[in-house]
GROMACS .gro file of C-alpha atoms in nm:
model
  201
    1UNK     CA    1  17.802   7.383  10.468
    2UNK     CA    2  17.419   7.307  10.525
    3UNK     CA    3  17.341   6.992  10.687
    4UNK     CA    4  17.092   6.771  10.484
    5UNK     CA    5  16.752   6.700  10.708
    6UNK     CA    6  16.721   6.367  10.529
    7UNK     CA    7  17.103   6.268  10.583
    8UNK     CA    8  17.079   6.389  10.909
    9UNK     CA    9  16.738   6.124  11.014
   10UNK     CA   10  16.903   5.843  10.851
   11UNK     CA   11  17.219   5.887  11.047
   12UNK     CA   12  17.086   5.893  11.358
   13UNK     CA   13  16.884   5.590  11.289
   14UNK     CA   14  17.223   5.391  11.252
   15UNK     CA   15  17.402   5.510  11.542
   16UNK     CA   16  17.107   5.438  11.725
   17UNK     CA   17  17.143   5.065  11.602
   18UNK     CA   18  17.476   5.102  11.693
   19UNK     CA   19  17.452   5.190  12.024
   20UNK     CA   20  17.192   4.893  12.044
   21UNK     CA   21  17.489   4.668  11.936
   22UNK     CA   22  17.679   4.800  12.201
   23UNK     CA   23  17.450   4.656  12.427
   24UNK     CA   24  17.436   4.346  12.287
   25UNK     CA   25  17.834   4.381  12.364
   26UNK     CA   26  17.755   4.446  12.753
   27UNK     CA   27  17.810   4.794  12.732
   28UNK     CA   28  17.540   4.964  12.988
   29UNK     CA   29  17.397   5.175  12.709
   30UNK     CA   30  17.132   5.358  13.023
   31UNK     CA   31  17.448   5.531  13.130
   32UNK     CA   32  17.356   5.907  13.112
   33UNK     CA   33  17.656   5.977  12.905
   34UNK     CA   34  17.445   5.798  12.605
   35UNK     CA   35  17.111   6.032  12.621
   36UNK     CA   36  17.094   6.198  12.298
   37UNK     CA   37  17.496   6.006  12.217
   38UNK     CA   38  17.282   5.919  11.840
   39UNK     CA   39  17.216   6.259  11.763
   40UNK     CA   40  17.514   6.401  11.854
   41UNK     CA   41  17.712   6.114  11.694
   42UNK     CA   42  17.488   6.197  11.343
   43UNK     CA   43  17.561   6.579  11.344
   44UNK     CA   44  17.973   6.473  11.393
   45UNK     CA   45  17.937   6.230  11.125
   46UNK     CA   46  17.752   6.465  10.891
   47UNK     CA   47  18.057   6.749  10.938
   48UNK     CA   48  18.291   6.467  10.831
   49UNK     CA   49  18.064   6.425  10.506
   50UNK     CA   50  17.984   6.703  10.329
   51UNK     CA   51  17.628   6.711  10.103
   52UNK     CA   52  17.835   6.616   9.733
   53UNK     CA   53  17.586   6.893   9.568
   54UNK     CA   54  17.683   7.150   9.777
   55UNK     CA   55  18.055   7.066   9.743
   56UNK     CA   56  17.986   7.091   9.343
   57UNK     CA   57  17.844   7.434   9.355
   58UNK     CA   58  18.075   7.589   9.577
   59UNK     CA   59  18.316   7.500   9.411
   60UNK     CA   60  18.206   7.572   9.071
   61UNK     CA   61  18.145   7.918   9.211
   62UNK     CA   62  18.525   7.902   9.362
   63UNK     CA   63  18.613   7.903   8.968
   64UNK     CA   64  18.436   8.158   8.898
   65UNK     CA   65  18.573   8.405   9.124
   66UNK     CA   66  18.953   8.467   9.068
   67UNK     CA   67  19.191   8.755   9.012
   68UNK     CA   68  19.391   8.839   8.677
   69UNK     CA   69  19.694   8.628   8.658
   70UNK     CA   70  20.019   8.894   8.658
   71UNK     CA   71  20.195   8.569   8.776
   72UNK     CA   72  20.328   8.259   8.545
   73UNK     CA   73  20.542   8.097   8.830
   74UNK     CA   74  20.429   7.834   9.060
   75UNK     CA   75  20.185   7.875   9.309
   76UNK     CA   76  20.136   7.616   9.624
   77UNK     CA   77  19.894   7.578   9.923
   78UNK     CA   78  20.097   7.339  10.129
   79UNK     CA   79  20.011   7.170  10.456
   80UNK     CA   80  19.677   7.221  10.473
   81UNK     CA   81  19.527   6.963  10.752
   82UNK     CA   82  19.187   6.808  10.667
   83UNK     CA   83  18.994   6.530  10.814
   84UNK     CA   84  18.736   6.277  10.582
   85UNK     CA   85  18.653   5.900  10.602
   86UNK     CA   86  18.761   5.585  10.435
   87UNK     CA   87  18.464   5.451  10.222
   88UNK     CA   88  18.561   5.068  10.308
   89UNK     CA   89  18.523   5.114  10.682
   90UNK     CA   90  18.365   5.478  10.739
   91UNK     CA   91  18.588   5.559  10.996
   92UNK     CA   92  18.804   5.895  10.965
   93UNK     CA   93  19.108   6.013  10.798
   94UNK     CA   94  19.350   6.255  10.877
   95UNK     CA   95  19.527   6.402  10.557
   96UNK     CA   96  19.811   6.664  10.506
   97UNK     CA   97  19.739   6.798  10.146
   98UNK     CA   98  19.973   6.970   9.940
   99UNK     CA   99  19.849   7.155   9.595
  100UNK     CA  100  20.032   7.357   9.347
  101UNK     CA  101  19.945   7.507   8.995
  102UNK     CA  102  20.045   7.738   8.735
  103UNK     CA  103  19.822   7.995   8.627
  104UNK     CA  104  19.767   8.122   8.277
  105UNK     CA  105  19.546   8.394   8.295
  106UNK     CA  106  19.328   8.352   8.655
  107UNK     CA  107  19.482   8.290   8.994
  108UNK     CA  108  19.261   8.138   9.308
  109UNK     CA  109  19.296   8.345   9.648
  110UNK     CA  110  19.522   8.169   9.857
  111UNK     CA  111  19.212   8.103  10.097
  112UNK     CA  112  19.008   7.928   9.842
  113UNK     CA  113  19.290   7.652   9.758
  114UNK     CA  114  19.271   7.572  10.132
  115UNK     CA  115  18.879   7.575  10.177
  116UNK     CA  116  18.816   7.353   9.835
  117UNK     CA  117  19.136   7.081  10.009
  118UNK     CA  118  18.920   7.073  10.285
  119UNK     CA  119  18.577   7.079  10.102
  120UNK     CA  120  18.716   6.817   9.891
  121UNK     CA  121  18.829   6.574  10.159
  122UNK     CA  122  18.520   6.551  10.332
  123UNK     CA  123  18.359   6.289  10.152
  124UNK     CA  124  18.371   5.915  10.182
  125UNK     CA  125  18.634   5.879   9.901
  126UNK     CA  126  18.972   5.691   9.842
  127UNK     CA  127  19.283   5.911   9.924
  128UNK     CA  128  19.393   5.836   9.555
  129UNK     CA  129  19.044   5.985   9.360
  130UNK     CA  130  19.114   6.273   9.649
  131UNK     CA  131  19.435   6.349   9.495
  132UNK     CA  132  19.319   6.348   9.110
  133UNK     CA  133  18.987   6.510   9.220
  134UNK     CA  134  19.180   6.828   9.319
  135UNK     CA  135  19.434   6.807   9.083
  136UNK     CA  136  19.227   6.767   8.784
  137UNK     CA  137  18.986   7.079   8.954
  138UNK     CA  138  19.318   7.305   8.946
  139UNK     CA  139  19.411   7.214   8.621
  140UNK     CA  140  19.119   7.152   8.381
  141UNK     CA  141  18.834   7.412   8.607
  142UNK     CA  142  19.091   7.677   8.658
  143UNK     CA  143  19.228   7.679   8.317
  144UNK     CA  144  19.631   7.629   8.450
  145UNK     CA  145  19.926   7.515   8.249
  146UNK     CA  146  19.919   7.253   8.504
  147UNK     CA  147  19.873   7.106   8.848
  148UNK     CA  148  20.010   6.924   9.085
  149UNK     CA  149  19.894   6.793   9.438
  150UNK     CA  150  20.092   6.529   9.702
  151UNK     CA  151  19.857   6.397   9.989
  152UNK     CA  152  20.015   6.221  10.289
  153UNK     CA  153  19.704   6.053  10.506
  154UNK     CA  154  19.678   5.879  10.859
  155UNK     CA  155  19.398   5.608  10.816
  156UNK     CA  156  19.206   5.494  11.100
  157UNK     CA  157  19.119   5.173  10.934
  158UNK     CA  158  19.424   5.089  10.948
  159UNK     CA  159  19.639   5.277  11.272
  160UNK     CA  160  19.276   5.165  11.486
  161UNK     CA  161  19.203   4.851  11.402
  162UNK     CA  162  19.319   4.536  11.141
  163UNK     CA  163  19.681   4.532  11.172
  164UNK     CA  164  19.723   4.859  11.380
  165UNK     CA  165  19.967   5.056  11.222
  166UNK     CA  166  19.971   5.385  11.373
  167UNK     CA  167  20.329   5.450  11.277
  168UNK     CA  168  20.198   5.423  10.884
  169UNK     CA  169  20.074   5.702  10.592
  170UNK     CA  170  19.993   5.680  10.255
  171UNK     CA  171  20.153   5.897  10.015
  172UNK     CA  172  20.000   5.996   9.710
  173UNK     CA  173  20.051   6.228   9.438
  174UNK     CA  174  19.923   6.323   9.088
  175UNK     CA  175  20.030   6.607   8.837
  176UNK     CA  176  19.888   6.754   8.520
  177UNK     CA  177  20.014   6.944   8.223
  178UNK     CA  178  20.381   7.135   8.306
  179UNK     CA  179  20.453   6.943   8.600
  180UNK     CA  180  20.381   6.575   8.391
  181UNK     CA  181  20.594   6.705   8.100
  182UNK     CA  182  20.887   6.847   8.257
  183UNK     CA  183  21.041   6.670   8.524
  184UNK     CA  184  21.241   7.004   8.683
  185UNK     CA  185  20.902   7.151   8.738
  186UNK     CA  186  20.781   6.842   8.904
  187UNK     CA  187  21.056   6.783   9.119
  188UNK     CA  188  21.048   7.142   9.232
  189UNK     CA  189  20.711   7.095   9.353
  190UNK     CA  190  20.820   6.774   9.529
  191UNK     CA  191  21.127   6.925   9.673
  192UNK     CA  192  20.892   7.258   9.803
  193UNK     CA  193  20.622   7.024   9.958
  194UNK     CA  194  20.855   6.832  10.163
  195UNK     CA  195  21.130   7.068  10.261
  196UNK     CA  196  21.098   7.123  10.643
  197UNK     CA  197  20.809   6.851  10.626
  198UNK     CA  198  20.624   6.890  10.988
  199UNK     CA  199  20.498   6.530  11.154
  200UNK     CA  200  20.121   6.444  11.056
  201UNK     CA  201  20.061   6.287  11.428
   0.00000   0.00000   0.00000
């Protein structure tokens, strides 16, 4: 993903307030360790936040090249590890994401469901719009008889700071079409995403 010049400037601006505030803290902010820290502190922020635009058109592209569907069964992407930021405190996210659809006439490659998870979650957006985001993309974009997606995230905003509950993750799931009108489908999706379910942290 190209990084946006702009987005970039305006970045490094802040942390460089930032590290002014840590000053103002008593941190000794001369400390070599902090030359070029606001620069280096944008460009990691930046990878965390994707350019939207960019996200949009890759994507759309993503849609546009698929395979012939020979397959009607269910197909699932599960455990993909991503990292984005809480838009209340801008501080990161770790997410396990788990999609699923079933095709009707065009299948993703296997890659692609994991790069648009990923593509997806790098954007200052609730875990809950995450989870319709991709499973409304897999369902209505793709053309499927239906989607379904289950998210388990480790917040910083809340394991670093507030009340500091490391040991916490929200869940959340969403499904469309099949997997909303029949519940076997749905809870075979369920069941498949969190058989042999590996510890997020």
């Amino acid at each position: 993903m190209e990084r946006n010049p702009k987005a970039l400037a305006l970045f490094t601006e802040g942390y460089e307030k930032i590290i002014a505030g840590l000053a103002e803290l008593g941190v000794d902010t001369n400390d070599p360790n902090f030359v070029d820290t606001a620069q280096r502190a944008a460009k990691g922020f930046h990878e965390l936040v994707h350019d939207q635009s960019q996200v949009r058109h890759q994507v759309a592209e993503m849609m546009e090249k698929t395979f012939p569907a020979k397959y009607n069964e269910m197909v699932i992407s599960k455990h993909n590890v991503a990292f984005g930021i809480c838009p209340h405190h801008l501080l990161p996210v770790l997410y396990r994401i788990s999609v699923a659809y079933i095709p009707v006439q065009k299948v993703l490659g296997l890659s692609k469901m994991s790069r648009m998870v990923r593509m997806f979650a790098r954007a200052p957006i609730l875990q809950e719009d995450l989870t319709h985001e991709l499973c409304r993309t897999l369902h209505e974009d793709l053309g499927s008889q239906g989607a379904a997606v289950y998210i388990e995230g480790l917040h910083m905003c809340m394991a670093a700071r507030g009340i500091g509950a490391h040991e916490a993750r929200l869940v959340t799931s969403a499904v469309r079409g099949v997997f909303l009108d029949e519940l076997a489908t749905r809870e075979e999706f369920i069941k498949l995403v969190t058989a042999s379910h590996p510890t997020l942290v």
